Amino acid sequence: MLDLFNKADPIVQALVAGGFTWALTALGAAMVFGLVQVNRKLFDAMLGFAGGVMLAASFWSLLAPSIEVAAEQGWPSWFPAAVGFLAGGAFLYGLDRSLPHLHRGKPDESAEGIKTAWQRSVLLISAITLHNIPEGLAVGVAFGSAASGLETTSLGGATALAIGIGLQNVPEGIAVAVPLRAEGMSRRKSWLVGQASAIVEPVAAVIGAAVVVYSAPVLPFALSFAAGAMVYVVVEELIPETQQEGNEDLATLMLMLGFVVMMVLDVSLG
């Protein structure tokens, strides 16, 4: 099975990897059938861990390869990384400003984006989907770049990224579904919303891989674009959310742990 995966088309690999990250989100969300609520300290710790994984992946799996690939392609080594990173952040900023969404635990009137009459549950799904787009893109770009034949990219590194994103998706699934249950949703609907938040990841992964496979010159830009989008999510959403209930130290330590876990995965497998 593993050998078959290694020999598969990179777009198929990206689809499978995106499905893997979605499945782990669904697994985490399934905890709603046994939990009534998540302790706030645990909640902030999980978000901190997820932020650390995303930050480490942004550098070790995306930015560093972008810089090295740029040099191999003849670019000034810093240029694609800088341009793509800022473009990724700008892309997420544009989505954040335009797509109607509501962050967890916020009142309805604090919904962001274009004003709409969407129900609260739809706004919550929208916010979580917005969060997961860059994760899927990152996985897809990594598998697409692994097929490029460049020395600085590898299937092992792409697999490490998918494992890291998947690991942090388990607590994310819990952190999404259980609070929805606490707000009055049924267990089944809370799970459906929780797992649905990551369905976008396989789709984004396929798009990311296809862009890289069919347009090799954009590879360093695509890698840094995904990095910028992920860093935007961490700084704009995850870190602020962990700072609201006095658990800053715990969240920070868990962020560092998540960073180290992702770094070890990337260095050892990549």
mmCIF file of C-alpha atoms in Angstrom:
data_model
loop_
_atom_site.group_PDB
_atom_site.id
_atom_site.type_symbol
_atom_site.label_atom_id
_atom_site.label_comp_id
_atom_site.label_asym_id
_atom_site.label_seq_id
_atom_site.Cartn_x
_atom_site.Cartn_y
_atom_site.Cartn_z
ATOM 1 C CA MET A 1 0.000 0.000 0.000
ATOM 2 C CA LEU A 2 2.806 2.402 0.937
ATOM 3 C CA ASP A 3 4.724 1.519 -2.221
ATOM 4 C CA LEU A 4 1.596 2.166 -4.283
ATOM 5 C CA PHE A 5 1.213 5.583 -2.650
ATOM 6 C CA ASN A 6 4.865 6.456 -3.318
ATOM 7 C CA LYS A 7 4.449 5.671 -7.024
ATOM 8 C CA ALA A 8 1.121 7.479 -7.416
ATOM 9 C CA ASP A 9 0.610 10.695 -9.350
ATOM 10 C CA PRO A 10 1.431 13.690 -7.082
ATOM 11 C CA ILE A 11 -2.102 15.051 -7.436
ATOM 12 C CA VAL A 12 -3.471 11.700 -6.247
ATOM 13 C CA GLN A 13 -0.962 11.756 -3.384
ATOM 14 C CA ALA A 14 -2.156 15.238 -2.446
ATOM 15 C CA LEU A 15 -5.770 14.061 -2.503
ATOM 16 C CA VAL A 16 -4.978 11.102 -0.246
ATOM 17 C CA ALA A 17 -2.947 13.282 2.129
ATOM 18 C CA GLY A 18 -5.719 15.873 2.240
ATOM 19 C CA GLY A 19 -8.196 13.099 2.977
ATOM 20 C CA PHE A 20 -5.932 11.948 5.797
ATOM 21 C CA THR A 21 -5.883 15.405 7.419
ATOM 22 C CA TRP A 22 -9.663 15.635 7.045
ATOM 23 C CA ALA A 23 -10.138 12.180 8.604
ATOM 24 C CA LEU A 24 -8.137 13.160 11.689
ATOM 25 C CA THR A 25 -10.277 16.274 12.070
ATOM 26 C CA ALA A 26 -13.356 14.068 11.921
ATOM 27 C CA LEU A 27 -11.789 11.755 14.517
ATOM 28 C CA GLY A 28 -11.173 14.652 16.872
ATOM 29 C CA ALA A 29 -14.673 16.016 16.329
ATOM 30 C CA ALA A 30 -16.099 12.576 17.198
ATOM 31 C CA MET A 31 -15.027 13.201 20.791
ATOM 32 C CA VAL A 32 -18.201 15.272 21.048
ATOM 33 C CA PHE A 33 -20.114 12.024 21.521
ATOM 34 C CA GLY A 34 -18.340 11.518 24.850
ATOM 35 C CA LEU A 35 -17.556 15.057 26.020
ATOM 36 C CA VAL A 36 -19.967 17.779 27.077
ATOM 37 C CA GLN A 37 -17.443 20.588 27.127
ATOM 38 C CA VAL A 38 -13.712 21.220 26.901
ATOM 39 C CA ASN A 39 -11.858 22.728 29.837
ATOM 40 C CA ARG A 40 -10.722 26.200 28.782
ATOM 41 C CA LYS A 41 -7.089 25.478 29.708
ATOM 42 C CA LEU A 42 -7.150 22.347 27.566
ATOM 43 C CA PHE A 43 -8.837 24.277 24.776
ATOM 44 C CA ASP A 44 -6.159 26.986 24.770
ATOM 45 C CA ALA A 45 -3.411 24.360 25.021
ATOM 46 C CA MET A 46 -4.767 22.564 21.944
ATOM 47 C CA LEU A 47 -4.976 25.791 19.968
ATOM 48 C CA GLY A 48 -1.442 26.704 21.035
ATOM 49 C CA PHE A 49 -0.155 23.303 19.889
ATOM 50 C CA ALA A 50 -1.919 23.705 16.537
ATOM 51 C CA GLY A 51 -0.385 27.150 16.106
ATOM 52 C CA GLY A 52 3.090 25.794 16.815
ATOM 53 C CA VAL A 53 2.723 23.036 14.240
ATOM 54 C CA MET A 54 1.563 25.542 11.637
ATOM 55 C CA LEU A 55 4.400 27.971 12.363
ATOM 56 C CA ALA A 56 7.045 25.252 12.159
ATOM 57 C CA ALA A 57 5.528 23.879 8.948
ATOM 58 C CA SER A 58 5.550 27.369 7.480
ATOM 59 C CA PHE A 59 9.330 27.550 7.794
ATOM 60 C CA TRP A 60 10.709 24.011 7.697
ATOM 61 C CA SER A 61 8.321 22.597 5.086
ATOM 62 C CA LEU A 62 7.567 25.679 2.990
ATOM 63 C CA LEU A 63 9.726 28.798 3.343
ATOM 64 C CA ALA A 64 13.115 27.096 3.593
ATOM 65 C CA PRO A 65 12.437 24.914 0.510
ATOM 66 C CA SER A 66 11.116 27.992 -1.304
ATOM 67 C CA ILE A 67 14.413 29.807 -0.757
ATOM 68 C CA GLU A 68 16.455 26.807 -1.899
ATOM 69 C CA VAL A 69 14.266 26.063 -4.931
ATOM 70 C CA ALA A 70 14.462 29.728 -5.977
ATOM 71 C CA ALA A 71 18.251 29.535 -6.028
ATOM 72 C CA GLU A 72 18.136 26.319 -8.091
ATOM 73 C CA GLN A 73 15.813 27.999 -10.609
ATOM 74 C CA GLY A 74 18.036 31.041 -10.928
ATOM 75 C CA TRP A 75 15.957 33.530 -8.938
ATOM 76 C CA PRO A 76 17.453 35.776 -6.265
ATOM 77 C CA SER A 77 16.981 33.318 -3.396
ATOM 78 C CA TRP A 78 14.985 35.740 -1.235
ATOM 79 C CA PHE A 79 12.633 37.088 -3.912
ATOM 80 C CA PRO A 80 10.017 34.320 -4.387
ATOM 81 C CA ALA A 81 9.911 33.675 -0.639
ATOM 82 C CA ALA A 82 9.241 37.337 0.141
ATOM 83 C CA VAL A 83 6.704 37.879 -2.641
ATOM 84 C CA GLY A 84 4.842 34.615 -2.093
ATOM 85 C CA PHE A 85 4.765 35.008 1.693
ATOM 86 C CA LEU A 86 3.215 38.485 1.489
ATOM 87 C CA ALA A 87 0.808 37.359 -1.240
ATOM 88 C CA GLY A 88 -0.378 34.456 0.925
ATOM 89 C CA GLY A 89 -1.076 36.791 3.819
ATOM 90 C CA ALA A 90 -2.838 39.256 1.514
ATOM 91 C CA PHE A 91 -4.982 36.435 0.101
ATOM 92 C CA LEU A 92 -6.149 35.379 3.570
ATOM 93 C CA TYR A 93 -6.696 39.009 4.528
ATOM 94 C CA GLY A 94 -8.923 39.441 1.491
ATOM 95 C CA LEU A 95 -10.925 36.313 2.350
ATOM 96 C CA ASP A 96 -11.158 37.418 5.977
ATOM 97 C CA ARG A 97 -12.575 40.785 4.947
ATOM 98 C CA SER A 98 -15.034 39.466 2.367
ATOM 99 C CA LEU A 99 -16.202 35.996 3.457
ATOM 100 C CA PRO A 100 -18.938 36.201 6.146
ATOM 101 C CA HIS A 101 -17.758 34.266 9.219
ATOM 102 C CA LEU A 102 -17.936 34.175 13.000
ATOM 103 C CA HIS A 103 -15.136 33.051 15.320
ATOM 104 C CA ARG A 104 -15.881 30.569 18.103
ATOM 105 C CA GLY A 105 -17.248 32.015 21.335
ATOM 106 C CA LYS A 106 -18.066 35.403 19.808
ATOM 107 C CA PRO A 107 -21.558 36.994 19.798
ATOM 108 C CA ASP A 108 -23.473 37.090 16.522
ATOM 109 C CA GLU A 109 -22.973 40.833 16.112
ATOM 110 C CA SER A 110 -19.189 40.380 15.918
ATOM 111 C CA ALA A 111 -19.416 38.444 12.639
ATOM 112 C CA GLU A 112 -16.743 39.537 10.170
ATOM 113 C CA GLY A 113 -16.762 39.953 6.400
ATOM 114 C CA ILE A 114 -19.642 41.095 4.243
ATOM 115 C CA LYS A 115 -22.856 41.451 6.241
ATOM 116 C CA THR A 116 -25.284 38.616 5.668
ATOM 117 C CA ALA A 117 -28.354 36.929 7.111
ATOM 118 C CA TRP A 118 -26.603 33.556 7.395
ATOM 119 C CA GLN A 119 -27.389 31.530 10.500
ATOM 120 C CA ARG A 120 -24.835 31.344 13.319
ATOM 121 C CA SER A 121 -23.910 27.739 12.542
ATOM 122 C CA VAL A 122 -23.187 28.617 8.906
ATOM 123 C CA LEU A 123 -21.012 31.549 9.965
ATOM 124 C CA LEU A 124 -19.074 29.270 12.314
ATOM 125 C CA ILE A 125 -18.492 26.726 9.542
ATOM 126 C CA SER A 126 -17.336 29.553 7.284
ATOM 127 C CA ALA A 127 -14.762 30.717 9.844
ATOM 128 C CA ILE A 128 -13.366 27.216 10.344
ATOM 129 C CA THR A 129 -13.236 26.570 6.601
ATOM 130 C CA LEU A 130 -11.294 29.799 6.142
ATOM 131 C CA HIS A 131 -8.786 28.474 8.682
ATOM 132 C CA ASN A 132 -8.318 25.157 6.873
ATOM 133 C CA ILE A 133 -7.767 26.431 3.328
ATOM 134 C CA PRO A 134 -4.054 27.251 3.817
ATOM 135 C CA GLU A 135 -3.431 23.889 5.487
ATOM 136 C CA GLY A 136 -4.787 22.049 2.462
ATOM 137 C CA LEU A 137 -2.846 24.281 0.072
ATOM 138 C CA ALA A 138 0.354 23.639 2.009
ATOM 139 C CA VAL A 139 -0.071 19.859 1.809
ATOM 140 C CA GLY A 140 -0.845 19.971 -1.909
ATOM 141 C CA VAL A 141 2.053 22.258 -2.756
ATOM 142 C CA ALA A 142 4.408 20.026 -0.766
ATOM 143 C CA PHE A 143 3.411 16.885 -2.688
ATOM 144 C CA GLY A 144 3.482 18.745 -5.990
ATOM 145 C CA SER A 145 6.978 20.042 -5.258
ATOM 146 C CA ALA A 146 8.165 16.541 -4.291
ATOM 147 C CA ALA A 147 7.515 15.473 -7.877
ATOM 148 C CA SER A 148 9.625 18.292 -9.295
ATOM 149 C CA GLY A 149 12.870 16.319 -9.020
ATOM 150 C CA LEU A 150 14.659 19.162 -7.224
ATOM 151 C CA GLU A 151 17.099 18.147 -4.494
ATOM 152 C CA THR A 152 15.499 20.413 -1.904
ATOM 153 C CA THR A 153 12.060 18.794 -2.085
ATOM 154 C CA SER A 154 11.135 15.225 -1.169
ATOM 155 C CA LEU A 155 8.191 12.906 -0.691
ATOM 156 C CA GLY A 156 9.341 12.345 2.886
ATOM 157 C CA GLY A 157 9.134 16.043 3.613
ATOM 158 C CA ALA A 158 5.654 16.262 2.108
ATOM 159 C CA THR A 159 4.569 13.240 4.147
ATOM 160 C CA ALA A 160 5.973 14.825 7.305
ATOM 161 C CA LEU A 161 3.935 17.953 6.623
ATOM 162 C CA ALA A 162 0.749 15.918 6.121
ATOM 163 C CA ILE A 163 1.381 14.025 9.368
ATOM 164 C CA GLY A 164 2.009 17.269 11.253
ATOM 165 C CA ILE A 165 -1.120 18.940 9.903
ATOM 166 C CA GLY A 166 -3.098 15.790 10.655
ATOM 167 C CA LEU A 167 -1.836 15.629 14.251
ATOM 168 C CA GLN A 168 -2.865 19.193 14.966
ATOM 169 C CA ASN A 169 -6.221 18.573 13.284
ATOM 170 C CA VAL A 170 -7.230 16.079 16.007
ATOM 171 C CA PRO A 171 -7.331 18.702 18.784
ATOM 172 C CA GLU A 172 -8.744 21.186 16.285
ATOM 173 C CA GLY A 173 -11.660 18.856 15.635
ATOM 174 C CA ILE A 174 -12.280 18.637 19.376
ATOM 175 C CA ALA A 175 -11.916 22.392 19.782
ATOM 176 C CA VAL A 176 -14.517 22.977 17.071
ATOM 177 C CA ALA A 177 -17.170 20.363 17.835
ATOM 178 C CA VAL A 178 -17.314 20.358 21.630
ATOM 179 C CA PRO A 179 -17.839 24.140 22.047
ATOM 180 C CA LEU A 180 -20.660 23.935 19.494
ATOM 181 C CA ARG A 181 -22.249 21.228 21.631
ATOM 182 C CA ALA A 182 -21.873 23.496 24.661
ATOM 183 C CA GLU A 183 -23.724 26.227 22.745
ATOM 184 C CA GLY A 184 -26.734 23.920 22.360
ATOM 185 C CA MET A 185 -26.160 22.037 19.101
ATOM 186 C CA SER A 186 -26.945 18.329 19.074
ATOM 187 C CA ARG A 187 -23.977 15.954 19.258
ATOM 188 C CA ARG A 188 -24.575 14.748 15.713
ATOM 189 C CA LYS A 189 -24.771 18.242 14.254
ATOM 190 C CA SER A 190 -21.724 19.370 16.261
ATOM 191 C CA TRP A 191 -19.736 16.466 14.818
ATOM 192 C CA LEU A 192 -20.974 17.184 11.294
ATOM 193 C CA VAL A 193 -19.905 20.818 11.582
ATOM 194 C CA GLY A 194 -16.574 19.840 13.125
ATOM 195 C CA GLN A 195 -15.627 17.371 10.394
ATOM 196 C CA ALA A 196 -17.097 19.541 7.632
ATOM 197 C CA SER A 197 -14.646 22.266 8.583
ATOM 198 C CA ALA A 198 -11.808 20.206 7.073
ATOM 199 C CA ILE A 199 -13.527 18.925 3.918
ATOM 200 C CA VAL A 200 -11.962 21.873 2.136
ATOM 201 C CA GLU A 201 -8.470 20.482 2.827
ATOM 202 C CA PRO A 202 -8.480 17.679 0.185
ATOM 203 C CA VAL A 203 -9.886 20.147 -2.353
ATOM 204 C CA ALA A 204 -7.260 22.784 -1.562
ATOM 205 C CA ALA A 205 -4.551 20.092 -1.582
ATOM 206 C CA VAL A 206 -5.468 19.004 -5.114
ATOM 207 C CA ILE A 207 -5.492 22.625 -6.302
ATOM 208 C CA GLY A 208 -2.109 23.298 -4.712
ATOM 209 C CA ALA A 209 -0.530 20.189 -6.210
ATOM 210 C CA ALA A 210 -1.993 20.840 -9.671
ATOM 211 C CA VAL A 211 -0.682 24.409 -9.767
ATOM 212 C CA VAL A 212 2.842 23.245 -8.940
ATOM 213 C CA VAL A 213 2.841 20.191 -11.224
ATOM 214 C CA TYR A 214 1.576 22.028 -14.290
ATOM 215 C CA SER A 215 3.506 25.252 -13.745
ATOM 216 C CA ALA A 216 6.920 24.406 -12.275
ATOM 217 C CA PRO A 217 8.300 27.984 -12.356
ATOM 218 C CA VAL A 218 5.765 29.058 -9.718
ATOM 219 C CA LEU A 219 6.966 26.410 -7.241
ATOM 220 C CA PRO A 220 8.993 28.703 -4.941
ATOM 221 C CA PHE A 221 6.178 31.261 -4.994
ATOM 222 C CA ALA A 222 3.547 28.584 -4.235
ATOM 223 C CA LEU A 223 5.551 27.238 -1.283
ATOM 224 C CA SER A 224 5.954 30.665 0.302
ATOM 225 C CA PHE A 225 2.336 31.602 -0.539
ATOM 226 C CA ALA A 226 1.103 28.653 1.535
ATOM 227 C CA ALA A 227 3.481 29.673 4.334
ATOM 228 C CA GLY A 228 2.182 33.238 4.395
ATOM 229 C CA ALA A 229 -1.424 32.062 4.471
ATOM 230 C CA MET A 230 -0.740 29.748 7.427
ATOM 231 C CA VAL A 231 1.143 32.386 9.407
ATOM 232 C CA TYR A 232 -1.752 34.810 8.855
ATOM 233 C CA VAL A 233 -4.183 32.305 10.375
ATOM 234 C CA VAL A 234 -1.932 31.664 13.389
ATOM 235 C CA VAL A 235 -1.397 35.347 14.172
ATOM 236 C CA GLU A 236 -4.885 36.591 13.321
ATOM 237 C CA GLU A 237 -6.937 33.805 14.892
ATOM 238 C CA LEU A 238 -5.169 31.134 16.935
ATOM 239 C CA ILE A 239 -2.835 33.196 19.125
ATOM 240 C CA PRO A 240 -5.417 35.895 20.017
ATOM 241 C CA GLU A 241 -7.955 33.215 20.942
ATOM 242 C CA THR A 242 -5.538 31.628 23.434
ATOM 243 C CA GLN A 243 -4.916 34.965 25.184
ATOM 244 C CA GLN A 244 -8.456 35.678 26.386
ATOM 245 C CA GLU A 245 -8.826 33.596 29.551
ATOM 246 C CA GLY A 246 -5.505 33.978 31.366
ATOM 247 C CA ASN A 247 -3.865 30.873 29.898
ATOM 248 C CA GLU A 248 -1.150 32.728 27.987
ATOM 249 C CA ASP A 249 1.796 30.849 29.515
ATOM 250 C CA LEU A 250 0.271 27.409 28.933
ATOM 251 C CA ALA A 251 -0.703 28.278 25.363
ATOM 252 C CA THR A 252 2.776 29.625 24.646
ATOM 253 C CA LEU A 253 4.474 26.495 26.006
ATOM 254 C CA MET A 254 2.165 24.285 23.941
ATOM 255 C CA LEU A 255 2.874 26.406 20.874
ATOM 256 C CA MET A 256 6.586 25.766 21.405
ATOM 257 C CA LEU A 257 5.909 22.038 21.833
ATOM 258 C CA GLY A 258 3.895 21.961 18.613
ATOM 259 C CA PHE A 259 6.709 23.793 16.836
ATOM 260 C CA VAL A 260 9.268 21.236 18.020
ATOM 261 C CA VAL A 261 7.066 18.254 17.087
ATOM 262 C CA MET A 262 6.629 19.563 13.538
ATOM 263 C CA MET A 263 10.323 20.457 13.258
ATOM 264 C CA VAL A 264 11.366 16.961 14.345
ATOM 265 C CA LEU A 265 8.941 15.357 11.886
ATOM 266 C CA ASP A 266 10.193 17.454 8.998
ATOM 267 C CA VAL A 267 13.906 17.049 9.745
ATOM 268 C CA SER A 268 13.696 13.315 10.451
ATOM 269 C CA LEU A 269 11.406 12.404 7.534
ATOM 270 C CA GLY A 270 12.401 15.089 5.047
#
